[in-house]
Coordinates of C-alpha atoms and ligand atoms in Angstrom, one line a residue:
M1 CA 94.5 -19.1 -88.6
I2 CA 95.7 -21.6 -86.0
R3 CA 93.4 -23.8 -83.9
A4 CA 94.1 -26.1 -81.0
E5 CA 91.5 -28.8 -80.4
G6 CA 91.8 -30.6 -77.1
A7 CA 95.5 -30.3 -77.3
S8 CA 97.6 -31.8 -74.5
L9 CA 101.3 -32.0 -73.9
V10 CA 102.4 -34.5 -71.4
F11 CA 106.1 -34.8 -70.5
Q12 CA 107.6 -37.9 -68.9
D13 CA 109.8 -36.7 -66.2
H14 CA 111.8 -39.5 -64.5
G15 CA 108.9 -41.9 -65.0
R16 CA 106.4 -39.3 -63.7
A17 CA 103.8 -37.8 -66.2
V18 CA 103.8 -33.9 -66.1
A19 CA 100.9 -32.4 -68.0
A20 CA 102.1 -29.0 -69.3
C21 CA 99.0 -28.4 -71.4
R22 CA 95.7 -30.1 -70.6
E23 CA 93.1 -30.4 -73.4
I24 CA 93.4 -26.9 -74.6
S25 CA 91.0 -25.6 -77.2
M26 CA 91.5 -22.2 -78.6
E27 CA 92.2 -20.3 -81.8
V28 CA 94.5 -17.6 -83.1
R29 CA 92.4 -15.1 -85.2
P30 CA 93.6 -13.1 -88.2
G31 CA 95.0 -9.7 -87.3
E32 CA 94.9 -10.1 -83.6
F33 CA 97.5 -9.6 -80.8
L34 CA 96.8 -12.6 -78.6
G35 CA 98.4 -12.5 -75.1
I36 CA 98.9 -15.6 -73.1
L37 CA 99.3 -14.7 -69.5
G38 CA 100.1 -17.0 -66.5
P39 CA 102.5 -17.6 -63.7
S40 CA 105.7 -19.6 -64.2
G41 CA 105.1 -23.2 -64.8
S42 CA 101.5 -22.7 -66.0
G43 CA 102.3 -24.1 -69.5
K44 CA 102.7 -20.9 -71.5
S45 CA 105.8 -21.9 -73.4
S46 CA 104.4 -25.4 -74.0
L47 CA 101.2 -23.9 -75.5
L48 CA 103.3 -21.7 -77.8
Y49 CA 105.4 -24.7 -78.9
L50 CA 102.2 -26.6 -79.7
L51 CA 100.7 -23.8 -81.7
S52 CA 103.8 -23.2 -83.6
G53 CA 104.5 -26.8 -84.4
L54 CA 107.7 -26.9 -82.4
R55 CA 106.2 -29.7 -80.4
V56 CA 103.6 -32.3 -81.3
P57 CA 100.6 -32.7 -78.9
T58 CA 100.4 -35.9 -77.0
A59 CA 96.6 -35.8 -77.4
G60 CA 94.3 -33.6 -79.5
R61 CA 95.5 -31.7 -82.5
I62 CA 96.7 -28.4 -83.9
L63 CA 95.3 -27.0 -87.2
Y64 CA 97.0 -24.4 -89.3
Q65 CA 94.6 -22.8 -91.8
D66 CA 92.2 -25.7 -91.2
R67 CA 94.8 -28.4 -91.9
P68 CA 96.0 -30.6 -89.1
L69 CA 99.7 -30.0 -88.7
E70 CA 100.3 -33.7 -88.3
S71 CA 98.8 -34.4 -91.7
L72 CA 101.5 -32.3 -93.4
S73 CA 104.8 -33.7 -94.6
D74 CA 108.0 -32.8 -92.6
E75 CA 109.0 -30.6 -95.5
E76 CA 105.7 -28.7 -95.5
R77 CA 105.8 -28.2 -91.7
A78 CA 109.4 -27.0 -92.0
R79 CA 108.5 -24.6 -94.8
I80 CA 105.6 -23.2 -92.7
R81 CA 107.8 -22.7 -89.6
L82 CA 110.6 -21.0 -91.7
R83 CA 108.5 -18.9 -94.1
E84 CA 105.3 -18.1 -92.3
F85 CA 106.2 -18.2 -88.6
G86 CA 108.6 -15.8 -86.8
F87 CA 110.0 -16.4 -83.4
V88 CA 111.2 -14.2 -80.6
F89 CA 112.5 -15.8 -77.4
Q90 CA 113.3 -14.5 -73.9
L91 CA 117.0 -14.0 -74.6
P92 CA 118.2 -12.5 -77.9
H93 CA 120.0 -15.1 -79.9
L94 CA 122.2 -13.4 -82.5
L95 CA 125.2 -14.5 -84.3
G96 CA 128.1 -12.6 -82.6
Y97 CA 130.2 -12.2 -85.7
L98 CA 127.4 -10.7 -87.8
T99 CA 126.1 -7.1 -87.9
S100 CA 122.5 -6.2 -87.2
V101 CA 121.7 -6.2 -90.9
E102 CA 123.4 -9.5 -91.5
N103 CA 121.6 -11.1 -88.5
V104 CA 118.3 -10.1 -90.1
V105 CA 119.2 -11.2 -93.6
V106 CA 120.5 -14.6 -92.5
A107 CA 117.0 -15.9 -91.9
N108 CA 115.6 -14.6 -95.2
P109 CA 116.6 -15.9 -98.6
S110 CA 114.7 -13.4 -100.7
P111 CA 116.7 -11.2 -103.2
D112 CA 115.7 -7.9 -101.5
A113 CA 116.4 -9.2 -98.0
E114 CA 119.1 -6.6 -97.3
E115 CA 116.9 -3.7 -98.4
E116 CA 114.1 -5.1 -96.2
A117 CA 116.4 -5.6 -93.2
V118 CA 117.6 -2.0 -93.4
R119 CA 114.0 -0.8 -93.6
L120 CA 112.8 -3.0 -90.6
L121 CA 115.8 -2.0 -88.5
T122 CA 115.4 1.6 -89.2
E123 CA 111.7 1.5 -88.4
I124 CA 112.6 -0.2 -85.1
G125 CA 114.9 2.6 -84.2
L126 CA 118.2 1.0 -85.1
G127 CA 119.0 3.0 -88.2
D128 CA 122.3 4.2 -86.6
H129 CA 123.2 0.6 -85.5
L130 CA 122.8 -1.3 -88.8
H131 CA 126.4 -2.3 -89.0
R132 CA 127.2 -2.9 -85.3
R133 CA 127.8 -6.4 -83.9
P134 CA 125.7 -7.7 -81.0
H135 CA 128.3 -6.9 -78.4
E136 CA 128.1 -3.2 -79.4
L137 CA 124.4 -3.1 -78.7
S138 CA 122.3 -2.9 -75.5
G139 CA 120.0 -5.8 -74.5
G140 CA 117.0 -3.9 -75.7
Q141 CA 118.7 -3.2 -79.0
R142 CA 119.7 -6.8 -79.5
Q143 CA 116.1 -7.9 -78.8
R144 CA 114.9 -5.4 -81.4
V145 CA 117.3 -7.0 -84.0
C146 CA 115.5 -10.3 -83.1
V147 CA 112.2 -8.6 -83.7
A148 CA 113.3 -7.4 -87.1
R149 CA 114.6 -10.9 -87.9
A150 CA 111.3 -12.4 -86.9
L151 CA 109.3 -10.0 -89.1
A152 CA 111.6 -10.2 -92.2
G153 CA 110.4 -12.1 -95.2
G154 CA 106.7 -11.2 -94.5
R155 CA 106.2 -13.9 -91.9
R156 CA 102.5 -14.0 -91.0
I157 CA 102.4 -15.2 -87.4
I158 CA 104.9 -14.0 -84.8
F159 CA 105.3 -16.2 -81.7
A160 CA 107.0 -14.4 -78.8
D161 CA 107.9 -16.2 -75.6
E162 CA 108.6 -13.7 -72.8
P163 CA 110.4 -11.4 -75.2
T164 CA 110.6 -8.6 -72.6
A165 CA 111.7 -10.7 -69.6
A166 CA 115.4 -9.6 -69.9
L167 CA 114.5 -5.9 -70.5
D168 CA 113.6 -2.9 -68.4
H169 CA 110.0 -1.8 -68.5
H170 CA 110.5 0.9 -71.1
S171 CA 112.5 -1.2 -73.6
G172 CA 110.1 -4.1 -73.1
L173 CA 107.1 -1.9 -74.0
R174 CA 109.0 -0.7 -77.1
V175 CA 109.7 -4.3 -78.2
V176 CA 106.0 -5.2 -77.8
Q177 CA 104.8 -2.1 -79.7
Q178 CA 107.0 -3.0 -82.6
L179 CA 105.8 -6.6 -82.6
A180 CA 102.2 -5.5 -82.4
R181 CA 102.5 -2.9 -85.2
H182 CA 103.4 -5.5 -87.7
R183 CA 100.6 -8.0 -87.1
G184 CA 98.6 -6.8 -90.0
E185 CA 96.7 -9.7 -91.7
G186 CA 98.8 -12.1 -89.6
A187 CA 98.9 -12.4 -85.9
L188 CA 101.0 -11.9 -82.8
V189 CA 100.9 -14.5 -80.1
M190 CA 102.9 -13.3 -77.1
V191 CA 103.5 -15.2 -73.9
T192 CA 104.3 -13.4 -70.7
H193 CA 103.9 -13.4 -66.9
D194 CA 103.8 -9.6 -66.9
P195 CA 100.3 -8.1 -67.5
S196 CA 101.7 -4.6 -68.1
M197 CA 103.2 -5.9 -71.4
L198 CA 99.7 -6.8 -72.7
E199 CA 98.2 -3.3 -72.7
E200 CA 97.8 -3.4 -76.4
A201 CA 96.6 -7.0 -76.7
D202 CA 93.2 -7.6 -78.3
R203 CA 92.6 -10.7 -76.3
I204 CA 94.3 -12.4 -73.3
L205 CA 94.1 -16.1 -72.4
H206 CA 94.8 -16.6 -68.7
L207 CA 96.6 -19.8 -68.2
A208 CA 96.7 -21.8 -64.9
D209 CA 98.0 -25.3 -64.4
G210 CA 98.0 -26.2 -68.1
Q211 CA 94.5 -24.9 -68.8
I212 CA 92.8 -21.8 -70.0
E213 CA 91.2 -20.3 -66.9
R214 CA 89.5 -17.4 -68.7
E215 CA 89.5 -15.3 -71.8
E216 CA 89.7 -11.6 -71.6
L217 CA 88.5 -9.5 -74.5
R218 CA 90.3 -6.2 -74.8
S219 CA 89.8 -4.7 -78.2
P220 CA 86.7 -2.5 -77.4
S221 CA 88.8 -0.4 -75.1
K222 CA 91.1 0.4 -78.1
I223 CA 88.4 1.9 -80.2
E224 CA 89.2 5.6 -80.2
A225 CA 86.6 8.2 -79.2
P226 CA 85.5 10.3 -82.2
Ligands
ADP1 N1 111.0 -30.8 -71.2 C1 110.2 -31.0 -70.1 N2 110.3 -32.1 -69.4 C2 109.5 -32.2 -68.3 N3 108.6 -31.3 -67.8 C3 108.6 -30.1 -68.5 C4 109.3 -29.9 -69.7 N4 109.0 -28.7 -70.1 C5 108.1 -28.2 -69.3 N5 107.8 -29.0 -68.3 C6 106.9 -28.8 -67.2 O1 105.6 -28.4 -67.8 C7 105.0 -27.4 -67.0 C8 104.8 -26.2 -67.9 O2 106.1 -25.7 -68.3 P1 106.2 -24.4 -69.3 O3 105.3 -24.6 -70.5 O4 107.6 -24.1 -69.5 O5 105.5 -23.2 -68.4 P2 105.7 -21.6 -68.4 O6 106.2 -21.3 -69.8 O7 104.3 -21.1 -68.1 O8 106.6 -21.3 -67.3 C9 106.0 -27.2 -65.8 O9 105.5 -27.9 -64.7 C10 107.3 -27.7 -66.3 O10 108.1 -28.1 -65.2
MG2 MG1 108.0 -20.3 -70.3

């Protein structure tokens, strides 16, 4: 679905070059939950920004459905980011004056957006909190509203950057389960420094110093015994 080919991201920091990603080649496969695991500063967020087109690689390229992102027009790239990609970040960013339902609808122009928002929020366990505003929700509940927002409109690929970092273990696992359940024909790409949040991942890329140190295949363990 998405492929990185020798993708690098080098920042200029006060005249010093900092390589956040160094010639990374990898792909995101249909239907998978891909975990990206590594310590702080290993380049996880940078890789997520490259894959999702939020940043342009300083070398190499990123292909979305076999088309290099840089060959697309700005409009086309924006359309893909808005319509096909969903984002969940470390801290839940919600509009304070909107309810849960409104915060989900705001990102989704389709005519049945409200119906879908109610369905997603209910599935995610917020059926009793549909019309509350963010300050009336716990941190975990707010993050679940963000999850519903990222999934609304049938977005195909969800990018999550440390979505559990501000949550306790139990709420974190719940958020991950909800993200993972919806990957369907799309994919979930989740960055974390906490391996316990990747129990359900199909594949984990271990990142160190801007490079993929190793790939860990996990899906066989998920095949249920007859
Ligand atoms: N905007 C930036 N300017 C300069 N250096 C940056 C910038 N963003 C990230 N870096 C550096 O790139 C490296 C990787 O950062 P990041 O991708 O945020 O890692 P992680 O998400 O794994 O903590 C770090 O050394 C960080 O300091
Ligand atoms: Mg990060």
